[in-house]
Amino acid sequence: MRQPTGGMHILLSPLRFVRSRFAEYYQKHPSAIQPPSAIERREFGFVLFKEKIMARHKSFKNAESLRSFLKAVVPLDVYYSSARYEKPEEKMEDKGRTGTDLIFDIDADHIPTPCRKDHDRWICSSCGAIGKGATPGKCSSCGEQKFQEETWFCEICLDSAKTETMKLIDFLMRDLGFSSEEIEVSFSGHRGYHICVESEEVQTLDQMARREIVEYILGIGLETEFHGLGERSEERSRILFGPGLDGSGWRGRIARGVYELLLSATPEELQQIGLRKKVASNLTEHRELLLESWKGKGPWGVTKDVGFESWKKIARHGAEKQSAKIDTVVTTDIHRLIRLSNTLHGKTGLRKIEVPITGIEQFDPLERAVAFKEGSATVVVSYAPQFKLGNGTYGPYQGETIELPMAAALLLLCKGRAKMVE
Ligand SMILES: [Zn+2]
Ligand SMILES: [Zn+2]
C-alpha cells in the first residue's frame, strides 16, 4: 500500500512506538524468557530506552523476578554475564568470579560477503556524496574522511555466518570433544550466531587458555609441515606426501581444504594465492587426476610441475578456508555480557533464539526470529535495500510512506531507517 510522500505528515520519533511494542512482547510472553543456568550468580546488564545507556551489575534470584523486571522496565537490550559470581551486584573487583562459560560469537560483519555492495552504503559527512559497498578511506568527491555508514544484513550474510557456525561446531565436537548436548547455538537476532558451552571443565579456563582455543580454531600460527605435509628423498628423487581427507584435527581439515580448492579453483584464483602461472594452469589441467588421487595417497606429487613450496601455499590456503571466523575478543573476555535468549534485539526487533544443532542447515533465522506476527504500522522509510523477513520480501525503499507488517516496520524503525507517521 504505497502512498506518495510529502503532504502534512507528522513524523514521530520511533522510540516510543518501539518501546510500547517491546512492552507488549514482555507482557505477553513472560514464560518465553528462560533464565540462564545459575541465574542468581549471573550479572545482568540492560540497555535502557530512555538514555540508551547500559545499566550493569544487576542480579536476580529467580526467573520470576527477572520476568517482572523486564515487564516493568522494558529494556531495549538484555544481557547476562558468561561468568558466574559469588556477588554479581558488587563492583567488578569484588564480585568473586567462580567460573565462565566458553562462548563464541560469529558476526557477518567480520565476513567479507559479496552482497555488501548491494546493501551497504556510506554518506560523506562533509559533501553528502553517497556510495555503495565498503566505506572508502576518503571521499572521492571532496577528499574528507568522515562518513555516516549504513549497513544492512541479508540472507547471504546470515548464510555465511551459519557456515562459519557449522565449522565451529565441528571443531568443538571433533577436535575438542564436546557432545552436541553440551553446545548451545543461537541466532543473535541481528547479524550472527552465539555458541555457548557451559560444561564444568571450561569454567575455570583463564584468558590464556581461551586464547589458545581461539588460535586453534582460527588456525593462527598453523604450520602445515607439522600436520602431515612434507617431502623426503628416496634414491635420487624427492617424494612429496601430505595428510588424508579423514585425518584427525587439522590434518584432515587441511586435506579437505585442499580438496575443495582443487575441486573448483580457476587458474586466476590459484595465482591469487601466490602460485606461478604455470603451476596454476598445471593444477587446473590435471583436475580430474588430482581429485581421483584422493582415493589413494592424495594429490601431493601427482604432477611433477607442482613442487613442495607450491603445495605449502595450497595447504595454507586450504587451512584458511577451514578455520571458523570467530570473534577473538568475545571468547577471551571472561567477564563478557551476552544477549539473553528470547529477548528482543534493540537494533532489529527480532528475538535471539536457540537453533537446534541437528537442524541448523535448514534453519531460517529471518523466519524463526520474528517476534511480532500480527498487526501493521505505517512508516516513512528514508532508505532500505530489498529485504526478506518472515514470509515476505520488502523494498527497496527510498523516501516513501508505506504500511508494513509489524515485524518489518519494527526492523526499519530499530535500524534507524524509518519514522512513524500519525
Ligand atoms: Zn565528500
Ligand atoms: Zn548480505
mmCIF file of N, CA and C in Angstrom, residues 162-268:
data_model
loop_
_atom_site.group_PDB
_atom_site.id
_atom_site.type_symbol
_atom_site.label_atom_id
_atom_site.label_comp_id
_atom_site.label_asym_id
_atom_site.label_seq_id
_atom_site.Cartn_x
_atom_site.Cartn_y
_atom_site.Cartn_z
ATOM 1 N N LYS A 162 26.265 -18.648 9.217
ATOM 2 C CA LYS A 162 25.839 -20.000 9.586
ATOM 3 C C LYS A 162 26.888 -21.032 9.174
ATOM 4 N N THR A 163 27.476 -20.851 8.000
ATOM 5 C CA THR A 163 28.532 -21.760 7.548
ATOM 6 C C THR A 163 29.699 -21.753 8.542
ATOM 7 N N GLU A 164 30.079 -20.557 8.998
ATOM 8 C CA GLU A 164 31.171 -20.470 9.981
ATOM 9 C C GLU A 164 30.755 -21.148 11.288
ATOM 10 N N THR A 165 29.486 -20.993 11.656
ATOM 11 C CA THR A 165 28.986 -21.618 12.888
ATOM 12 C C THR A 165 29.075 -23.145 12.790
ATOM 13 N N MET A 166 28.722 -23.680 11.629
ATOM 14 C CA MET A 166 28.789 -25.140 11.466
ATOM 15 C C MET A 166 30.235 -25.624 11.528
ATOM 16 N N LYS A 167 31.154 -24.819 10.987
ATOM 17 C CA LYS A 167 32.575 -25.192 11.084
ATOM 18 C C LYS A 167 33.019 -25.205 12.547
ATOM 19 N N LEU A 168 32.555 -24.183 13.295
ATOM 20 C CA LEU A 168 32.918 -24.110 14.712
ATOM 21 C C LEU A 168 32.379 -25.324 15.476
ATOM 22 N N ILE A 169 31.130 -25.693 15.211
ATOM 23 C CA ILE A 169 30.539 -26.845 15.899
ATOM 24 C C ILE A 169 31.380 -28.094 15.629
ATOM 25 N N ASP A 170 31.852 -28.226 14.388
ATOM 26 C CA ASP A 170 32.694 -29.360 14.027
ATOM 27 C C ASP A 170 34.002 -29.368 14.846
ATOM 28 N N PHE A 171 34.608 -28.186 15.005
ATOM 29 C CA PHE A 171 35.815 -28.074 15.839
ATOM 30 C C PHE A 171 35.502 -28.496 17.277
ATOM 31 N N LEU A 172 34.381 -27.982 17.799
ATOM 32 C CA LEU A 172 34.052 -28.237 19.199
ATOM 33 C C LEU A 172 33.788 -29.716 19.447
ATOM 34 N N MET A 173 33.141 -30.372 18.476
ATOM 35 C CA MET A 173 32.801 -31.777 18.679
ATOM 36 C C MET A 173 33.957 -32.703 18.311
ATOM 37 N N ARG A 174 34.520 -32.510 17.131
ATOM 38 C CA ARG A 174 35.534 -33.471 16.661
ATOM 39 C C ARG A 174 36.917 -33.259 17.286
ATOM 40 N N ASP A 175 37.292 -31.986 17.457
ATOM 41 C CA ASP A 175 38.643 -31.724 17.951
ATOM 42 C C ASP A 175 38.688 -31.521 19.456
ATOM 43 N N LEU A 176 37.682 -30.834 20.016
ATOM 44 C CA LEU A 176 37.717 -30.542 21.449
ATOM 45 C C LEU A 176 36.892 -31.531 22.268
ATOM 46 N N GLY A 177 36.126 -32.383 21.589
ATOM 47 C CA GLY A 177 35.473 -33.486 22.283
ATOM 48 C C GLY A 177 34.192 -33.162 23.028
ATOM 49 N N PHE A 178 33.545 -32.029 22.736
ATOM 50 C CA PHE A 178 32.253 -31.761 23.375
ATOM 51 C C PHE A 178 31.145 -32.523 22.649
ATOM 52 N N SER A 179 30.110 -32.902 23.386
ATOM 53 C CA SER A 179 28.974 -33.574 22.751
ATOM 54 C C SER A 179 27.978 -32.512 22.287
ATOM 55 N N SER A 180 27.071 -32.898 21.398
ATOM 56 C CA SER A 180 26.109 -31.910 20.895
ATOM 57 C C SER A 180 25.216 -31.377 22.015
ATOM 58 N N GLU A 181 25.018 -32.179 23.078
ATOM 59 C CA GLU A 181 24.190 -31.697 24.200
ATOM 60 C C GLU A 181 24.897 -30.588 24.978
ATOM 61 N N GLU A 182 26.198 -30.543 24.869
ATOM 62 C CA GLU A 182 26.941 -29.532 25.633
ATOM 63 C C GLU A 182 27.041 -28.194 24.903
ATOM 64 N N ILE A 183 26.622 -28.180 23.630
ATOM 65 C CA ILE A 183 26.810 -26.974 22.813
ATOM 66 C C ILE A 183 25.463 -26.327 22.537
ATOM 67 N N GLU A 184 25.328 -25.054 22.953
ATOM 68 C CA GLU A 184 24.082 -24.344 22.680
ATOM 69 C C GLU A 184 24.333 -23.295 21.607
ATOM 70 N N VAL A 185 23.559 -23.377 20.532
ATOM 71 C CA VAL A 185 23.727 -22.445 19.415
ATOM 72 C C VAL A 185 22.506 -21.542 19.336
ATOM 73 N N SER A 186 22.725 -20.256 19.141
ATOM 74 C CA SER A 186 21.598 -19.331 18.997
ATOM 75 C C SER A 186 21.838 -18.359 17.853
ATOM 76 N N PHE A 187 20.737 -17.933 17.238
ATOM 77 C CA PHE A 187 20.804 -16.802 16.316
ATOM 78 C C PHE A 187 20.679 -15.553 17.173
ATOM 79 N N SER A 188 21.551 -14.586 16.963
ATOM 80 C CA SER A 188 21.634 -13.432 17.871
ATOM 81 C C SER A 188 20.468 -12.457 17.748
ATOM 82 N N GLY A 189 19.708 -12.565 16.655
ATOM 83 C CA GLY A 189 18.639 -11.589 16.426
ATOM 84 C C GLY A 189 19.085 -10.462 15.510
ATOM 85 N N HIS A 190 20.345 -10.502 15.077
ATOM 86 C CA HIS A 190 20.817 -9.478 14.145
ATOM 87 C C HIS A 190 21.663 -10.131 13.056
ATOM 88 N N ARG A 191 22.996 -10.050 13.184
ATOM 89 C CA ARG A 191 23.840 -10.486 12.070
ATOM 90 C C ARG A 191 24.569 -11.796 12.283
ATOM 91 N N GLY A 192 24.302 -12.505 13.376
ATOM 92 C CA GLY A 192 25.151 -13.674 13.582
ATOM 93 C C GLY A 192 24.648 -14.688 14.579
ATOM 94 N N TYR A 193 25.584 -15.498 15.031
ATOM 95 C CA TYR A 193 25.277 -16.623 15.905
ATOM 96 C C TYR A 193 26.141 -16.583 17.160
ATOM 97 N N HIS A 194 25.567 -17.057 18.257
ATOM 98 C CA HIS A 194 26.305 -17.220 19.508
ATOM 99 C C HIS A 194 26.382 -18.710 19.812
ATOM 100 N N ILE A 195 27.520 -19.151 20.285
ATOM 101 C CA ILE A 195 27.696 -20.556 20.633
ATOM 102 C C ILE A 195 28.217 -20.594 22.070
ATOM 103 N N CYS A 196 27.572 -21.400 22.904
ATOM 104 C CA CYS A 196 27.904 -21.390 24.329
ATOM 105 C C CYS A 196 28.105 -22.820 24.842
ATOM 106 N N VAL A 197 29.201 -23.025 25.566
ATOM 107 C CA VAL A 197 29.472 -24.307 26.222
ATOM 108 C C VAL A 197 29.564 -24.030 27.718
ATOM 109 N N GLU A 198 28.743 -24.735 28.507
ATOM 110 C CA GLU A 198 28.728 -24.461 29.950
ATOM 111 C C GLU A 198 29.385 -25.566 30.771
ATOM 112 N N SER A 199 29.953 -26.562 30.109
ATOM 113 C CA SER A 199 30.481 -27.728 30.820
ATOM 114 C C SER A 199 31.454 -27.344 31.938
ATOM 115 N N GLU A 200 31.467 -28.207 32.953
ATOM 116 C CA GLU A 200 32.308 -27.995 34.125
ATOM 117 C C GLU A 200 33.763 -27.670 33.747
ATOM 118 N N GLU A 201 34.311 -28.441 32.803
ATOM 119 C CA GLU A 201 35.745 -28.296 32.516
ATOM 120 C C GLU A 201 36.141 -26.990 31.841
ATOM 121 N N VAL A 202 35.177 -26.233 31.295
ATOM 122 C CA VAL A 202 35.555 -24.958 30.674
ATOM 123 C C VAL A 202 35.516 -23.804 31.684
ATOM 124 N N GLN A 203 34.795 -24.003 32.795
ATOM 125 C CA GLN A 203 34.522 -22.899 33.714
ATOM 126 C C GLN A 203 35.788 -22.206 34.222
ATOM 127 N N THR A 204 36.814 -22.981 34.503
ATOM 128 C CA THR A 204 37.999 -22.405 35.134
ATOM 129 C C THR A 204 39.096 -22.013 34.132
ATOM 130 N N LEU A 205 38.844 -22.164 32.847
ATOM 131 C CA LEU A 205 39.853 -21.762 31.857
ATOM 132 C C LEU A 205 40.139 -20.266 31.986
ATOM 133 N N ASP A 206 41.427 -19.913 32.018
ATOM 134 C CA ASP A 206 41.754 -18.485 32.093
ATOM 135 C C ASP A 206 41.834 -17.887 30.687
ATOM 136 N N GLN A 207 42.163 -16.592 30.622
ATOM 137 C CA GLN A 207 42.184 -15.917 29.325
ATOM 138 C C GLN A 207 43.186 -16.532 28.350
ATOM 139 N N MET A 208 44.344 -16.941 28.881
ATOM 140 C CA MET A 208 45.371 -17.548 28.031
ATOM 141 C C MET A 208 44.862 -18.836 27.397
ATOM 142 N N ALA A 209 44.215 -19.649 28.211
ATOM 143 C CA ALA A 209 43.702 -20.925 27.712
ATOM 144 C C ALA A 209 42.627 -20.685 26.650
ATOM 145 N N ARG A 210 41.801 -19.673 26.892
ATOM 146 C CA ARG A 210 40.749 -19.351 25.912
ATOM 147 C C ARG A 210 41.370 -18.822 24.622
ATOM 148 N N ARG A 211 42.447 -18.057 24.774
ATOM 149 C CA ARG A 211 43.127 -17.559 23.579
ATOM 150 C C ARG A 211 43.700 -18.712 22.760
ATOM 151 N N GLU A 212 44.205 -19.713 23.441
ATOM 152 C CA GLU A 212 44.743 -20.880 22.715
ATOM 153 C C GLU A 212 43.651 -21.589 21.925
ATOM 154 N N ILE A 213 42.488 -21.695 22.526
ATOM 155 C CA ILE A 213 41.360 -22.319 21.817
ATOM 156 C C ILE A 213 41.014 -21.490 20.581
ATOM 157 N N VAL A 214 40.963 -20.163 20.759
ATOM 158 C CA VAL A 214 40.663 -19.255 19.642
ATOM 159 C C VAL A 214 41.681 -19.442 18.520
ATOM 160 N N GLU A 215 42.967 -19.474 18.883
ATOM 161 C CA GLU A 215 44.008 -19.574 17.857
ATOM 162 C C GLU A 215 43.953 -20.925 17.153
ATOM 163 N N TYR A 216 43.607 -21.949 17.897
ATOM 164 C CA TYR A 216 43.471 -23.274 17.269
ATOM 165 C C TYR A 216 42.352 -23.243 16.224
ATOM 166 N N ILE A 217 41.218 -22.652 16.598
ATOM 167 C CA ILE A 217 40.059 -22.627 15.692
ATOM 168 C C ILE A 217 40.300 -21.708 14.500
ATOM 169 N N LEU A 218 41.021 -20.606 14.723
ATOM 170 C CA LEU A 218 41.331 -19.698 13.613
ATOM 171 C C LEU A 218 42.526 -20.203 12.783
ATOM 172 N N GLY A 219 43.230 -21.216 13.301
ATOM 173 C CA GLY A 219 44.396 -21.723 12.586
ATOM 174 C C GLY A 219 45.560 -20.749 12.601
ATOM 175 N N ILE A 220 45.622 -19.914 13.664
ATOM 176 C CA ILE A 220 46.710 -18.926 13.753
ATOM 177 C C ILE A 220 48.018 -19.648 14.086
ATOM 178 N N GLY A 221 49.065 -19.316 13.339
ATOM 179 C CA GLY A 221 50.374 -19.918 13.577
ATOM 180 C C GLY A 221 50.463 -21.368 13.132
ATOM 181 N N LEU A 222 49.507 -21.769 12.334
ATOM 182 C CA LEU A 222 49.486 -23.168 11.894
ATOM 183 C C LEU A 222 50.590 -23.425 10.861
ATOM 184 N N GLU A 223 51.445 -24.392 11.105
ATOM 185 C CA GLU A 223 52.488 -24.777 10.145
ATOM 186 C C GLU A 223 52.038 -26.076 9.503
ATOM 187 N N THR A 224 51.792 -26.025 8.206
ATOM 188 C CA THR A 224 51.239 -27.216 7.558
ATOM 189 C C THR A 224 52.204 -28.399 7.619
ATOM 190 N N GLU A 225 53.522 -28.096 7.725
ATOM 191 C CA GLU A 225 54.505 -29.200 7.823
ATOM 192 C C GLU A 225 54.335 -30.017 9.102
ATOM 193 N N PHE A 226 53.742 -29.386 10.133
ATOM 194 C CA PHE A 226 53.518 -30.140 11.372
ATOM 195 C C PHE A 226 52.223 -30.940 11.307
ATOM 196 N N HIS A 227 51.547 -30.839 10.188
ATOM 197 C CA HIS A 227 50.262 -31.539 10.072
ATOM 198 C C HIS A 227 50.258 -32.465 8.868
ATOM 199 N N GLY A 228 51.393 -33.096 8.660
ATOM 200 C CA GLY A 228 51.437 -34.186 7.690
ATOM 201 C C GLY A 228 51.986 -33.847 6.323
ATOM 202 N N LEU A 229 52.224 -32.549 6.033
ATOM 203 C CA LEU A 229 52.730 -32.197 4.706
ATOM 204 C C LEU A 229 54.258 -32.207 4.731
ATOM 205 N N GLY A 230 54.868 -32.891 3.769
ATOM 206 C CA GLY A 230 56.338 -32.920 3.774
ATOM 207 C C GLY A 230 56.913 -33.548 2.518
ATOM 208 N N GLU A 231 58.246 -33.635 2.494
ATOM 209 C CA GLU A 231 58.916 -34.329 1.383
ATOM 210 C C GLU A 231 60.132 -35.065 1.934
ATOM 211 N N ARG A 232 60.485 -36.146 1.262
ATOM 212 C CA ARG A 232 61.680 -36.888 1.667
ATOM 213 C C ARG A 232 62.402 -37.362 0.416
ATOM 214 N N SER A 233 63.701 -37.665 0.593
ATOM 215 C CA SER A 233 64.477 -38.177 -0.540
ATOM 216 C C SER A 233 64.372 -39.690 -0.566
ATOM 217 N N GLU A 234 64.200 -40.194 -1.745
ATOM 218 C CA GLU A 234 64.190 -41.647 -1.885
ATOM 219 C C GLU A 234 64.992 -41.977 -3.123
ATOM 220 N N GLU A 235 66.077 -42.697 -2.962
ATOM 221 C CA GLU A 235 67.038 -42.916 -4.039
ATOM 222 C C GLU A 235 67.406 -41.556 -4.619
ATOM 223 N N ARG A 236 67.094 -41.298 -5.899
ATOM 224 C CA ARG A 236 67.525 -39.996 -6.408
ATOM 225 C C ARG A 236 66.352 -39.017 -6.615
ATOM 226 N N SER A 237 65.171 -39.382 -6.099
ATOM 227 C CA SER A 237 64.053 -38.459 -6.318
ATOM 228 C C SER A 237 63.474 -37.963 -4.992
ATOM 229 N N ARG A 238 62.728 -36.870 -5.102
ATOM 230 C CA ARG A 238 62.062 -36.281 -3.934
ATOM 231 C C ARG A 238 60.620 -36.774 -3.910
ATOM 232 N N ILE A 239 60.210 -37.312 -2.779
ATOM 233 C CA ILE A 239 58.838 -37.810 -2.667
ATOM 234 C C ILE A 239 58.033 -36.851 -1.793
ATOM 235 N N LEU A 240 56.920 -36.379 -2.343
ATOM 236 C CA LEU A 240 56.037 -35.491 -1.570
ATOM 237 C C LEU A 240 54.942 -36.317 -0.899
ATOM 238 N N PHE A 241 54.583 -35.917 0.304
ATOM 239 C CA PHE A 241 53.459 -36.598 0.958
ATOM 240 C C PHE A 241 52.637 -35.573 1.747
ATOM 241 N N GLY A 242 51.413 -35.920 2.046
ATOM 242 C CA GLY A 242 50.537 -34.984 2.767
ATOM 243 C C GLY A 242 49.413 -35.711 3.468
ATOM 244 N N PRO A 243 48.607 -34.948 4.246
ATOM 245 C CA PRO A 243 47.538 -35.578 5.034
ATOM 246 C C PRO A 243 46.390 -36.112 4.179
ATOM 247 N N GLY A 244 45.637 -37.059 4.714
ATOM 248 C CA GLY A 244 44.477 -37.635 4.026
ATOM 249 C C GLY A 244 43.185 -36.969 4.483
ATOM 250 N N LEU A 245 42.131 -37.139 3.691
ATOM 251 C CA LEU A 245 40.862 -36.463 3.957
ATOM 252 C C LEU A 245 40.254 -36.802 5.315
ATOM 253 N N ASP A 246 40.499 -38.035 5.782
ATOM 254 C CA ASP A 246 39.884 -38.409 7.061
ATOM 255 C C ASP A 246 40.863 -38.285 8.229
ATOM 256 N N GLY A 247 41.955 -37.560 8.011
ATOM 257 C CA GLY A 247 42.908 -37.330 9.096
ATOM 258 C C GLY A 247 42.242 -36.615 10.255
ATOM 259 N N SER A 248 42.775 -36.771 11.473
ATOM 260 C CA SER A 248 42.135 -36.126 12.619
ATOM 261 C C SER A 248 42.651 -34.693 12.752
ATOM 262 N N GLY A 249 41.889 -33.861 13.444
ATOM 263 C CA GLY A 249 42.276 -32.480 13.718
ATOM 264 C C GLY A 249 42.584 -31.699 12.449
ATOM 265 N N TRP A 250 43.611 -30.867 12.528
ATOM 266 C CA TRP A 250 43.951 -30.007 11.400
ATOM 267 C C TRP A 250 44.435 -30.775 10.184
ATOM 268 N N ARG A 251 44.983 -32.006 10.370
ATOM 269 C CA ARG A 251 45.436 -32.786 9.208
ATOM 270 C C ARG A 251 44.295 -32.964 8.210
ATOM 271 N N GLY A 252 43.205 -33.509 8.712
ATOM 272 C CA GLY A 252 42.052 -33.742 7.846
ATOM 273 C C GLY A 252 41.480 -32.433 7.317
ATOM 274 N N ARG A 253 41.500 -31.403 8.169
ATOM 275 C CA ARG A 253 40.966 -30.104 7.722
ATOM 276 C C ARG A 253 41.793 -29.539 6.578
ATOM 277 N N ILE A 254 43.119 -29.637 6.696
ATOM 278 C CA ILE A 254 43.976 -29.141 5.609
ATOM 279 C C ILE A 254 43.670 -29.920 4.335
ATOM 280 N N ALA A 255 43.601 -31.245 4.454
ATOM 281 C CA ALA A 255 43.323 -32.070 3.270
ATOM 282 C C ALA A 255 41.978 -31.693 2.652
ATOM 283 N N ARG A 256 40.967 -31.528 3.493
ATOM 284 C CA ARG A 256 39.636 -31.187 2.965
ATOM 285 C C ARG A 256 39.618 -29.790 2.344
ATOM 286 N N GLY A 257 40.399 -28.878 2.935
ATOM 287 C CA GLY A 257 40.515 -27.531 2.367
ATOM 288 C C GLY A 257 41.196 -27.568 1.007
ATOM 289 N N VAL A 258 42.238 -28.388 0.879
ATOM 290 C CA VAL A 258 42.947 -28.527 -0.397
ATOM 291 C C VAL A 258 42.022 -29.176 -1.430
ATOM 292 N N TYR A 259 41.275 -30.171 -0.986
ATOM 293 C CA TYR A 259 40.337 -30.848 -1.889
ATOM 294 C C TYR A 259 39.353 -29.837 -2.475
ATOM 295 N N GLU A 260 38.757 -29.030 -1.574
ATOM 296 C CA GLU A 260 37.778 -28.033 -2.023
ATOM 297 C C GLU A 260 38.384 -27.057 -3.014
ATOM 298 N N LEU A 261 39.613 -26.656 -2.720
ATOM 299 C CA LEU A 261 40.284 -25.687 -3.595
ATOM 300 C C LEU A 261 40.516 -26.300 -4.981
ATOM 301 N N LEU A 262 41.017 -27.526 -4.996
ATOM 302 C CA LEU A 262 41.326 -28.168 -6.283
ATOM 303 C C LEU A 262 40.051 -28.483 -7.066
ATOM 304 N N LEU A 263 38.975 -28.662 -6.333
ATOM 305 C CA LEU A 263 37.704 -29.011 -6.971
ATOM 306 C C LEU A 263 37.188 -27.898 -7.879
ATOM 307 N N SER A 264 37.353 -26.650 -7.438
ATOM 308 C CA SER A 264 36.662 -25.585 -8.164
ATOM 309 C C SER A 264 37.522 -24.398 -8.593
ATOM 310 N N ALA A 265 38.756 -24.291 -8.096
ATOM 311 C CA ALA A 265 39.528 -23.064 -8.335
ATOM 312 C C ALA A 265 39.861 -22.865 -9.812
ATOM 313 N N THR A 266 39.813 -21.608 -10.248
ATOM 314 C CA THR A 266 40.246 -21.252 -11.601
ATOM 315 C C THR A 266 41.745 -20.942 -11.554
ATOM 316 N N PRO A 267 42.438 -20.949 -12.720
ATOM 317 C CA PRO A 267 43.863 -20.598 -12.717
ATOM 318 C C PRO A 267 44.103 -19.223 -12.066
ATOM 319 N N GLU A 268 43.173 -18.275 -12.288
ATOM 320 C CA GLU A 268 43.340 -16.934 -11.719
ATOM 321 C C GLU A 268 43.303 -16.979 -10.185
#
